[in-house]
Each structure stands twice: as structure tokens, then as C-alpha cells.
Short mmCIF file of C-alpha atoms in Angstrom, two decimals:
data_model
loop_
_atom_site.label_atom_id
_atom_site.label_comp_id
_atom_site.label_asym_id
_atom_site.label_seq_id
_atom_site.Cartn_x
_atom_site.Cartn_y
_atom_site.Cartn_z
CA MET A 132 64.72 -166.05 25.05
CA GLY A 133 65.47 -164.37 21.70
CA PHE A 134 64.53 -161.02 20.12
CA GLN A 135 62.06 -162.05 17.48
CA VAL A 136 58.61 -161.51 18.62
CA ILE A 137 58.36 -157.80 17.28
CA ASP A 138 59.71 -156.47 14.13
CA LEU A 139 62.69 -154.60 15.43
CA THR A 140 63.28 -152.64 12.10
CA THR A 141 59.68 -151.27 12.02
CA VAL A 142 59.70 -150.17 15.80
CA ARG A 143 63.18 -148.61 15.47
CA ALA A 144 62.06 -146.60 12.28
CA ASP A 145 59.13 -145.52 14.30
CA THR A 146 61.42 -144.23 16.97
CA PRO A 147 64.38 -142.51 15.53
CA ALA A 148 66.07 -141.61 18.58
CA ALA A 149 66.34 -145.33 19.51
CA SER A 150 69.37 -145.31 17.17
CA ARG A 151 71.19 -142.64 19.18
CA GLY A 152 73.06 -143.93 22.25
CA VAL A 153 71.34 -146.49 24.49
CA PHE A 154 68.36 -145.34 26.10
CA LEU A 155 67.45 -147.22 29.35
CA ASP A 156 65.01 -145.18 31.08
CA SER A 157 61.58 -146.20 29.85
CA ALA A 158 60.68 -146.73 33.66
CA GLY A 159 61.25 -142.86 33.77
CA SER A 160 59.76 -141.36 30.68
CA SER A 161 60.21 -143.58 27.58
CA LEU A 162 60.85 -142.35 23.83
CA PRO A 163 57.46 -142.21 22.30
CA PRO A 164 56.89 -143.48 18.63
CA ASP A 165 56.40 -141.04 15.77
CA ARG A 166 52.75 -141.72 15.61
CA VAL A 167 52.40 -140.56 19.08
CA VAL A 168 54.33 -137.50 18.55
CA ASP A 169 52.16 -136.69 15.40
CA ALA A 170 48.91 -137.39 17.54
CA VAL A 171 50.04 -134.53 19.90
CA VAL A 172 51.58 -132.08 17.52
CA GLY A 173 48.69 -132.31 15.08
CA PRO A 174 46.12 -130.97 17.50
CA LEU A 175 48.41 -128.46 18.88
CA ARG A 176 48.83 -126.99 15.39
CA ARG A 177 45.00 -127.17 14.82
CA GLY A 178 44.29 -125.16 17.99
CA ALA A 179 46.81 -122.55 16.77
CA GLU A 180 44.62 -122.34 13.51
CA VAL A 181 41.03 -122.40 14.80
CA GLY A 182 41.31 -122.00 18.63
CA GLY A 183 41.33 -124.76 21.19
CA TYR A 184 37.58 -125.24 21.67
CA ARG A 185 36.94 -125.57 17.92
CA ALA A 186 39.99 -127.88 17.61
CA ALA A 187 38.71 -130.22 20.50
CA ALA A 188 35.11 -130.28 19.04
CA GLN A 189 36.61 -131.70 15.66
CA ARG A 190 38.19 -134.49 17.32
CA ALA A 191 35.32 -135.28 19.65
CA ALA A 192 34.66 -138.71 18.12
CA ASP A 193 38.48 -139.68 18.54
CA LEU A 194 38.62 -138.59 22.20
CA ASP A 195 35.43 -140.41 22.94
CA ALA A 196 36.80 -143.51 21.07
CA GLY A 197 39.70 -143.34 23.36
CA TYR A 198 37.72 -144.76 26.31
CA GLY A 199 37.29 -148.12 24.25
CA VAL A 200 40.88 -148.08 23.32
CA LEU A 201 42.00 -147.82 27.04
CA ALA A 202 39.44 -150.34 28.09
CA GLU A 203 40.66 -152.91 25.67
CA LEU A 204 44.27 -152.36 26.90
CA LEU A 205 43.25 -152.58 30.63
CA GLY A 206 40.47 -155.41 30.50
CA ALA A 207 37.69 -153.05 31.38
CA GLU A 208 34.58 -151.35 30.13
CA PRO A 209 34.67 -147.88 28.50
CA ASP A 210 32.39 -146.46 31.37
CA GLU A 211 35.16 -148.08 33.85
CA ILE A 212 37.74 -145.80 32.38
CA ALA A 213 38.69 -142.16 33.50
CA PHE A 214 41.55 -140.13 32.04
CA THR A 215 43.75 -137.95 34.22
CA ASP A 216 46.97 -135.94 34.00
CA SER A 217 49.00 -138.45 35.56
CA ALA A 218 49.20 -141.67 37.32
CA THR A 219 49.42 -139.71 40.68
CA ARG A 220 46.18 -137.90 39.83
CA SER A 221 44.63 -141.15 39.32
CA TRP A 222 45.84 -142.70 42.36
CA LEU A 223 44.90 -139.75 44.59
CA SER A 224 41.54 -139.57 43.29
CA ALA A 225 40.93 -143.10 43.88
CA PHE A 226 42.37 -143.34 47.28
CA ASP A 227 40.56 -140.18 48.41
CA ALA A 228 37.24 -141.60 47.43
CA VAL A 229 37.79 -144.83 49.49
CA PRO A 230 35.60 -144.58 52.70
CA LEU A 231 37.93 -144.45 55.92
CA ALA A 232 36.96 -143.75 59.39
CA ALA A 233 38.39 -144.30 62.92
CA GLY A 234 39.46 -147.87 63.56
CA ASP A 235 39.69 -148.75 59.89
CA ARG A 236 42.99 -150.47 58.59
CA VAL A 237 44.85 -149.76 55.39
CA LEU A 238 47.48 -152.39 54.35
CA VAL A 239 50.43 -151.63 52.15
CA THR A 240 53.41 -153.66 51.06
CA GLU A 241 57.17 -153.18 51.77
CA VAL A 242 57.64 -151.68 48.23
CA GLU A 243 55.02 -149.13 48.67
CA TYR A 244 55.82 -145.88 46.57
CA ALA A 245 56.33 -142.62 48.42
CA GLY A 246 53.83 -140.89 46.54
CA ASN A 247 51.09 -143.39 47.82
CA ALA A 248 52.57 -143.66 51.17
CA ILE A 249 52.46 -140.13 52.14
CA PRO A 250 48.56 -139.54 51.30
CA ILE A 251 47.91 -142.86 53.17
CA LEU A 252 49.68 -141.83 56.13
CA GLN A 253 48.20 -138.25 56.00
CA ARG A 254 44.59 -139.56 55.82
CA ALA A 255 44.90 -142.19 58.25
CA ARG A 256 46.11 -139.52 60.76
CA GLU A 257 43.34 -137.40 59.92
CA VAL A 258 40.52 -139.92 60.32
CA GLY A 259 42.22 -142.12 63.00
CA ALA A 260 42.75 -145.19 60.87
CA SER A 261 45.91 -147.38 61.03
CA VAL A 262 48.52 -148.16 58.27
CA GLU A 263 50.06 -151.50 58.56
CA THR A 264 52.84 -153.22 56.29
CA VAL A 265 52.36 -156.66 54.76
CA PRO A 266 56.00 -158.27 54.87
CA SER A 267 57.67 -159.50 51.76
CA ASP A 268 58.22 -163.25 51.43
CA GLY A 269 61.64 -164.93 50.81
CA VAL A 270 62.06 -163.72 47.32
CA GLY A 271 60.95 -160.18 47.82
CA GLN A 272 57.36 -160.07 46.71
CA VAL A 273 54.43 -159.60 48.86
CA ASP A 274 53.98 -162.52 51.22
CA VAL A 275 50.30 -163.54 50.37
CA ALA A 276 50.10 -165.88 53.36
CA ALA A 277 51.22 -163.05 55.78
CA LEU A 278 48.60 -160.84 54.21
CA ARG A 279 45.80 -163.40 54.86
CA GLU A 280 46.76 -163.42 58.66
CA LEU A 281 46.44 -159.80 58.82
CA LEU A 282 43.08 -159.43 56.99
CA ASP A 283 39.95 -158.87 58.96
CA GLU A 284 36.69 -156.93 58.56
CA ARG A 285 38.44 -153.66 59.60
CA VAL A 286 40.77 -153.57 56.66
CA LYS A 287 39.24 -151.23 54.10
CA LEU A 288 41.94 -151.00 51.54
CA VAL A 289 45.00 -152.95 50.50
CA SER A 290 47.36 -150.72 48.46
CA LEU A 291 49.54 -152.72 46.07
CA VAL A 292 52.15 -151.76 43.84
CA HIS A 293 52.35 -154.19 40.74
CA ALA A 294 55.88 -153.50 39.88
CA PRO A 295 57.99 -151.40 42.19
CA THR A 296 60.03 -148.27 40.99
CA ASN A 297 63.15 -149.51 42.67
CA GLY A 298 63.68 -153.18 41.56
CA GLY A 299 62.55 -155.87 38.99
CA LEU A 300 60.05 -157.80 40.76
CA VAL A 301 56.27 -158.27 39.84
CA ASN A 302 53.96 -158.82 42.77
CA PRO A 303 51.14 -161.62 42.64
CA VAL A 304 48.16 -159.34 42.17
CA ARG A 305 45.41 -161.96 41.81
CA GLU A 306 46.16 -163.69 44.97
CA VAL A 307 46.20 -160.37 46.87
CA ALA A 308 42.86 -159.33 45.27
CA ASP A 309 41.23 -162.70 46.17
CA ALA A 310 42.32 -162.72 49.59
CA ALA A 311 41.46 -158.90 50.47
CA HIS A 312 37.89 -159.48 48.79
CA GLY A 313 37.32 -162.38 51.23
CA VAL A 314 36.93 -159.64 54.04
CA GLY A 315 35.31 -156.94 51.84
CA ALA A 316 38.43 -154.84 51.45
CA LEU A 317 39.11 -152.91 48.26
CA VAL A 318 42.39 -153.31 46.21
CA LEU A 319 43.96 -150.24 44.56
CA LEU A 320 46.78 -151.33 42.03
CA ASP A 321 49.52 -149.04 41.29
CA ALA A 322 50.31 -150.23 37.75
CA CYS A 323 52.57 -146.97 37.06
CA GLN A 324 55.56 -149.27 36.23
CA SER A 325 53.61 -152.30 34.64
CA ILE A 326 51.30 -150.84 32.17
CA GLY A 327 52.95 -150.79 28.52
CA GLN A 328 55.38 -153.53 29.46
CA LEU A 329 53.29 -156.39 30.91
CA PRO A 330 49.58 -157.41 30.72
CA VAL A 331 47.58 -155.17 33.02
CA ARG A 332 43.93 -156.42 32.98
CA ALA A 333 41.45 -155.47 35.35
CA ASP A 334 39.20 -158.40 34.52
CA GLU A 335 41.94 -160.96 34.90
CA LEU A 336 43.67 -159.26 38.20
CA GLY A 337 40.53 -158.96 39.77
CA VAL A 338 41.28 -155.58 41.39
CA ASP A 339 38.81 -152.88 42.18
CA LEU A 340 40.97 -149.70 41.16
CA ILE A 341 43.93 -149.26 38.88
CA SER A 342 46.14 -146.14 38.43
CA ALA A 343 48.52 -145.77 35.43
CA THR A 344 50.84 -143.24 33.65
CA GLY A 345 51.23 -142.70 29.90
CA ARG A 346 54.83 -141.57 29.88
CA LYS A 347 56.74 -144.74 31.05
CA TRP A 348 56.39 -148.23 29.29
CA LEU A 349 53.21 -147.19 27.47
CA ARG A 350 55.37 -144.66 25.45
CA GLY A 351 52.85 -141.82 25.76
CA PRO A 352 53.19 -138.21 26.50
CA ARG A 353 54.02 -136.82 29.89
CA GLY A 354 51.19 -135.36 31.77
CA THR A 355 48.86 -138.17 30.97
CA GLY A 356 47.30 -140.92 33.22
CA VAL A 357 44.30 -143.32 33.42
CA LEU A 358 42.15 -144.69 36.10
CA VAL A 359 40.02 -147.76 36.21
CA VAL A 360 37.12 -147.87 38.64
CA ARG A 361 35.23 -151.15 38.33
CA ARG A 362 31.56 -150.95 37.99
CA ALA A 363 31.01 -153.12 41.01
CA VAL A 364 32.61 -150.62 43.37
CA ALA A 365 31.94 -147.32 41.44
CA GLU A 366 29.21 -146.46 44.13
CA ARG A 367 31.58 -147.06 47.03
CA VAL A 368 34.41 -144.78 45.81
CA ARG A 369 32.48 -141.55 44.84
CA PRO A 370 35.13 -138.69 44.53
CA ARG A 371 34.59 -136.09 47.19
CA LEU A 372 36.02 -133.22 45.01
CA VAL A 373 34.29 -132.91 41.49
CA ASP A 374 33.70 -129.98 39.01
CA LEU A 375 31.32 -129.25 36.42
CA HIS A 376 32.47 -132.42 34.32
CA GLY A 377 32.40 -134.75 37.15
CA GLY A 378 29.07 -133.41 38.46
CA GLU A 379 26.18 -130.96 37.33
CA TRP A 380 24.72 -128.21 39.26
CA THR A 381 20.93 -128.95 38.98
CA GLY A 382 19.52 -126.28 41.13
CA PRO A 383 20.58 -123.34 43.60
CA ALA A 384 21.49 -125.75 46.31
CA GLU A 385 21.43 -129.22 44.38
CA PHE A 386 23.83 -131.00 42.36
CA SER A 387 24.33 -134.45 41.11
CA VAL A 388 27.75 -136.66 40.66
CA ARG A 389 28.11 -138.56 37.26
CA ALA A 390 28.11 -142.33 37.53
CA GLY A 391 30.95 -144.51 36.74
CA ALA A 392 34.61 -143.71 36.62
CA ARG A 393 34.10 -140.37 34.77
CA ALA A 394 33.26 -138.80 38.06
CA HIS A 395 36.90 -138.72 38.67
CA GLU A 396 37.72 -136.60 35.58
CA LEU A 397 38.06 -132.95 35.29
CA TRP A 398 36.58 -130.57 32.61
CA GLU A 399 39.84 -129.06 31.71
CA PHE A 400 42.46 -131.31 30.08
CA GLY A 401 45.30 -131.47 27.43
CA ILE A 402 43.38 -132.54 24.16
CA ALA A 403 46.54 -133.15 22.47
CA ASP A 404 48.14 -135.12 25.31
CA ARG A 405 45.12 -137.24 25.56
CA LEU A 406 44.85 -137.99 21.72
CA GLY A 407 48.80 -138.97 22.14
CA LEU A 408 47.84 -141.29 25.01
CA VAL A 409 45.28 -143.06 23.04
CA ALA A 410 47.62 -143.30 20.10
CA ALA A 411 50.31 -144.98 22.41
CA ALA A 412 47.56 -147.30 23.75
CA ARG A 413 46.74 -148.27 20.26
CA TYR A 414 50.42 -148.70 19.35
CA ALA A 415 50.83 -151.26 22.10
CA LEU A 416 47.78 -153.01 21.13
CA ASP A 417 48.87 -153.39 17.54
CA LEU A 418 52.17 -154.90 18.73
CA GLY A 419 50.57 -157.19 21.28
CA ILE A 420 51.14 -156.68 25.04
CA ASP A 421 52.21 -160.55 25.35
CA ALA A 422 54.78 -159.82 22.55
CA ILE A 423 56.04 -156.52 24.23
CA ALA A 424 56.30 -158.35 27.53
CA ALA A 425 58.49 -161.10 25.80
CA GLU A 426 60.84 -158.53 24.25
CA VAL A 427 61.13 -156.37 27.40
CA SER A 428 61.96 -159.48 29.53
CA ALA A 429 64.47 -160.52 27.06
CA ARG A 430 66.46 -157.41 27.04
CA ALA A 431 66.16 -157.15 30.84
CA GLU A 432 67.44 -160.59 31.64
CA ARG A 433 70.32 -159.88 28.77
CA LEU A 434 71.23 -156.79 30.78
CA ARG A 435 71.09 -158.58 34.18
CA ALA A 436 73.24 -161.53 32.91
CA GLY A 437 75.81 -159.25 31.72
CA LEU A 438 75.96 -157.00 34.75
CA SER A 439 76.12 -160.07 36.89
CA GLY A 440 79.21 -161.23 35.06
CA ILE A 441 81.21 -157.93 36.12
CA GLY A 442 83.36 -157.94 39.09
CA GLY A 443 82.15 -155.41 41.69
CA VAL A 444 78.72 -155.05 40.25
CA THR A 445 75.81 -156.38 42.16
CA VAL A 446 72.36 -156.73 40.58
CA ARG A 447 69.58 -155.91 43.22
CA ASP A 448 66.48 -157.12 41.50
CA LEU A 449 64.42 -159.55 43.63
CA GLY A 450 61.17 -161.57 42.76
CA GLU A 451 59.88 -164.84 41.47
CA ARG A 452 58.83 -162.90 38.39
CA ARG A 453 60.76 -159.98 37.15
CA SER A 454 59.89 -156.97 35.31
CA GLY A 455 61.71 -154.83 32.65
CA ILE A 456 63.46 -152.83 35.68
CA VAL A 457 67.05 -153.74 36.11
CA THR A 458 68.79 -152.17 39.15
CA PHE A 459 72.24 -152.55 40.28
CA THR A 460 75.24 -151.03 42.21
CA VAL A 461 78.90 -150.80 41.64
CA ASP A 462 81.41 -151.09 44.43
CA GLY A 463 83.35 -147.91 45.02
CA HIS A 464 81.06 -145.73 42.88
CA GLU A 465 77.97 -143.90 43.92
CA PRO A 466 74.87 -144.71 41.96
CA SER A 467 74.66 -140.89 40.99
CA ASP A 468 78.28 -141.16 39.89
CA VAL A 469 77.48 -144.36 37.75
CA LYS A 470 74.61 -142.40 36.01
CA ALA A 471 76.77 -139.49 35.20
CA ARG A 472 79.68 -141.68 33.81
CA LEU A 473 77.13 -143.61 31.79
CA ALA A 474 75.66 -140.42 30.31
CA GLU A 475 79.10 -139.41 29.14
CA ALA A 476 79.02 -142.50 27.05
CA ASP A 477 75.45 -141.59 25.76
CA VAL A 478 73.90 -144.34 28.08
CA THR A 479 70.87 -143.15 29.61
CA VAL A 480 69.83 -144.61 33.13
CA THR A 481 68.61 -143.10 36.35
CA THR A 482 68.78 -143.83 40.07
CA SER A 483 66.21 -144.72 42.64
CA GLY A 484 66.75 -143.63 46.30
CA LEU A 485 65.68 -144.56 49.64
CA THR A 486 62.96 -141.85 50.03
CA SER A 487 60.96 -143.41 47.25
CA THR A 488 60.72 -146.76 48.56
CA ARG A 489 61.77 -146.35 52.19
CA LEU A 490 60.30 -149.55 53.67
CA ASP A 491 61.85 -151.86 51.14
CA MET A 492 65.18 -149.98 50.93
CA THR A 493 65.55 -150.03 54.66
CA ARG A 494 64.83 -153.66 54.95
CA ARG A 495 67.42 -154.52 52.32
CA GLY A 496 70.01 -151.94 53.65
CA VAL A 497 70.25 -150.19 50.53
CA THR A 498 70.12 -146.27 50.13
CA GLU A 499 70.16 -145.90 46.36
CA VAL A 500 70.60 -148.14 43.21
CA VAL A 501 71.08 -147.44 39.49
CA ARG A 502 67.99 -148.20 37.72
CA ALA A 503 68.09 -149.25 34.03
CA SER A 504 64.92 -150.14 32.08
CA PRO A 505 65.30 -151.53 28.42
CA HIS A 506 62.52 -151.37 26.12
CA TYR A 507 61.60 -153.52 23.03
CA PHE A 508 63.01 -151.00 20.75
CA LEU A 509 66.82 -151.54 21.89
CA GLU A 510 68.99 -153.78 19.83
CA PRO A 511 70.71 -156.65 21.59
CA ALA A 512 74.17 -154.87 20.79
CA GLN A 513 72.94 -151.84 22.58
CA VAL A 514 72.26 -153.75 25.67
CA ASP A 515 75.79 -155.34 25.39
CA ARG A 516 77.19 -151.82 24.78
CA ALA A 517 75.69 -150.62 28.18
CA VAL A 518 77.17 -153.70 29.94
CA ASP A 519 80.61 -152.79 28.33
CA VAL A 520 80.42 -149.06 29.65
CA VAL A 521 79.66 -150.41 33.27
CA ALA A 522 82.63 -152.84 32.98
CA GLY A 523 84.85 -149.88 31.96
CA LEU A 524 84.16 -148.32 35.20
#
């Protein structure tokens, strides 16, 4: 696959830092394009001039339009979109609203993320529900046949990670959603590592809830997130904790909760950051999600191929379909040491450890991996340079 889908000159001009070193951490917190930076800095400066409330009122139309932008990106309707301060906040709000009682069952996959697993285990312990793991298949993704065997009417939720944090696979979402809905279970999709690098559309994937962040592949600001709550399940997942935005105090002892996804929002939020998130979503839509996916895949496969050709380097990615996350280990070097050595050569990577994805890492007998995540703004030569630095170890 070539590097010809997106105009590389344009996107690199939009991202001056892309020319410095080799940035391979878009799965952590990516480099935002200039228009996103401007979308954040402008409102901050305006707030310093006229005060935060007045500055927000002046951008009310833009803030409202943001629901439509994220709805277009995520295959939803504007009233199915809620803005939050992170993917974690989105996920926690959605999960906490799922009705669970004693005897209910929650299914997770082997690539479940620690930030999801901990609240699942905590709440299951509190209410007397059980948490069970759907095994992976021979290529590492969720085994849909095994899932079907586990499903019954007591399963209230299937928690599914679209693209895990510790490896390059992409889970088969639609098949999971269709199976789960056969017994009336809800499907909560963690799209933290897929939004911005892969098509993530609620209408195509068939899931009930989607949590996602702005800071990773979408190239938005930190402290931003989005939650999709489909209309069909909005009444089933009413948040337990709402404020004066998600609800209204209608009498001394009465209140009402907003309909739709916005019941999950809070009154206070970062105006500038939200406008930056909307700008990032517009930027991705302008480039085209399919084009982005093709470019990211090309760079990731180039990196995998290069690393695979180095003696003593093991590429750890699984899956029938792979994302832009590339994980590997180097014989004789701890992943944290590889990260530090690459940083000395101005190659930015990170590591992913056992405690983030304990089930999968334990199953594979791996405690830590180096994680590289090349985005579309990298030149092929930069990918090759990263390979050369690893070879030099």
C-alpha cells in the first residue's frame, strides 16, 4: 500500500512538529494540527479579554454545531452525542448507568483495559453480579463463537474494546453486537484507540454505547472525550449522578433528567478544549476517515515489516485485521530501556505493561512491550529511520 491517499505536504505543513524527529505516539497523545491549536487558543484569549461566560456565549452556535460534527464522524444523531472531559469519563458514565443486579452477568474480552476492568469488578462485587471473560480466538481477537456459547438472558452487558492499547488487532464489533442483542444485552464499545484512525460508526457497528477520546488518533486536545448513547437504549441507561445541566430542579423535592445522551454531560466544561475537539473532528472528516485508515495502515505495516527484519526483535501484534498500533520487544533490552534509547535519537515511542491489559498479557506470557503508533503525517523515510534506530540497539 502506498502513501498517496492524503496530501502529505499539506498535513505536514499543518503540523510543524511532524518534521522534528520521529513521532510514534499517536496512541498516547498525538500532535494536533495548527487549526486545532488555534481553536483552543483563540477562546482562551477571548476569555481573558471579556471573561469566560461572555466568551462562551459568543461561541454558543459553534458549540451547538459540534454535536452535528461528532454525530457525522460517529454515525449517530446529534441528540445521541454527549461531550465529556475524557474517554474514561464517557465510559464510566455509560457503565454506571447500565442496570445491574444480583445474578446478572457482564462479559469482557481478554483485551479489556484496566480502566474499564476495575470499575466493572468493583460494581459487580457491590451488586452481586458476575464478570466473565470471553476467550480470544486463534489470531487473538474475541472468539465470537465462544461468545455465543456464553450468552444468555442474564448477560446485561458486553464490554468490548475495539482496538486494544497493547497491540495492533481490531476486534470484530458488528458480530459481537449482533450476538449480544440476541439475548437483550447492551454493548459498550471502547473506541479510545480507534476513533480518528479507523471508521467508527454506531449505525454500522450496531453497538449501543461508544466511548472515545480526543487526544489520541483524532489529534484533539487532552481533557476531551465523547459518548454516544443510541436513542433505542437512552431510557435504559439513565445516569445516576446528574447536575443542573443533565437535570433540572423543578420543585422543592422534584427534579427531571434530560432526555437523550446529554443527560450524561456536566454543566462545567472546558469551552476552548471542546471547540478544539470539534475542530479535530472536522479536520478528520475533511481528510476522510477511509483515507486516514489507509494511510495509518500503510505506515504501521511498513514499520512492522522493517522491525520483523531485525534479528532479536519480535513484533507482538495479533489479529486478522490490524490497527495502527505496533508493539514489539527487543531481546536483551527491557521495553523501558528501548523507549529511552529511542528518545535519545528523537524517536518518540511508549511502553504498555501488564497492569493495563492483564488478561491478554498474562495469556501471552508478556509483561511489557514497546508501543509505536505512526500517524498519517509521517513520511516513509521517518518510519524507516525508526527501524534503523531499533536495529542499532
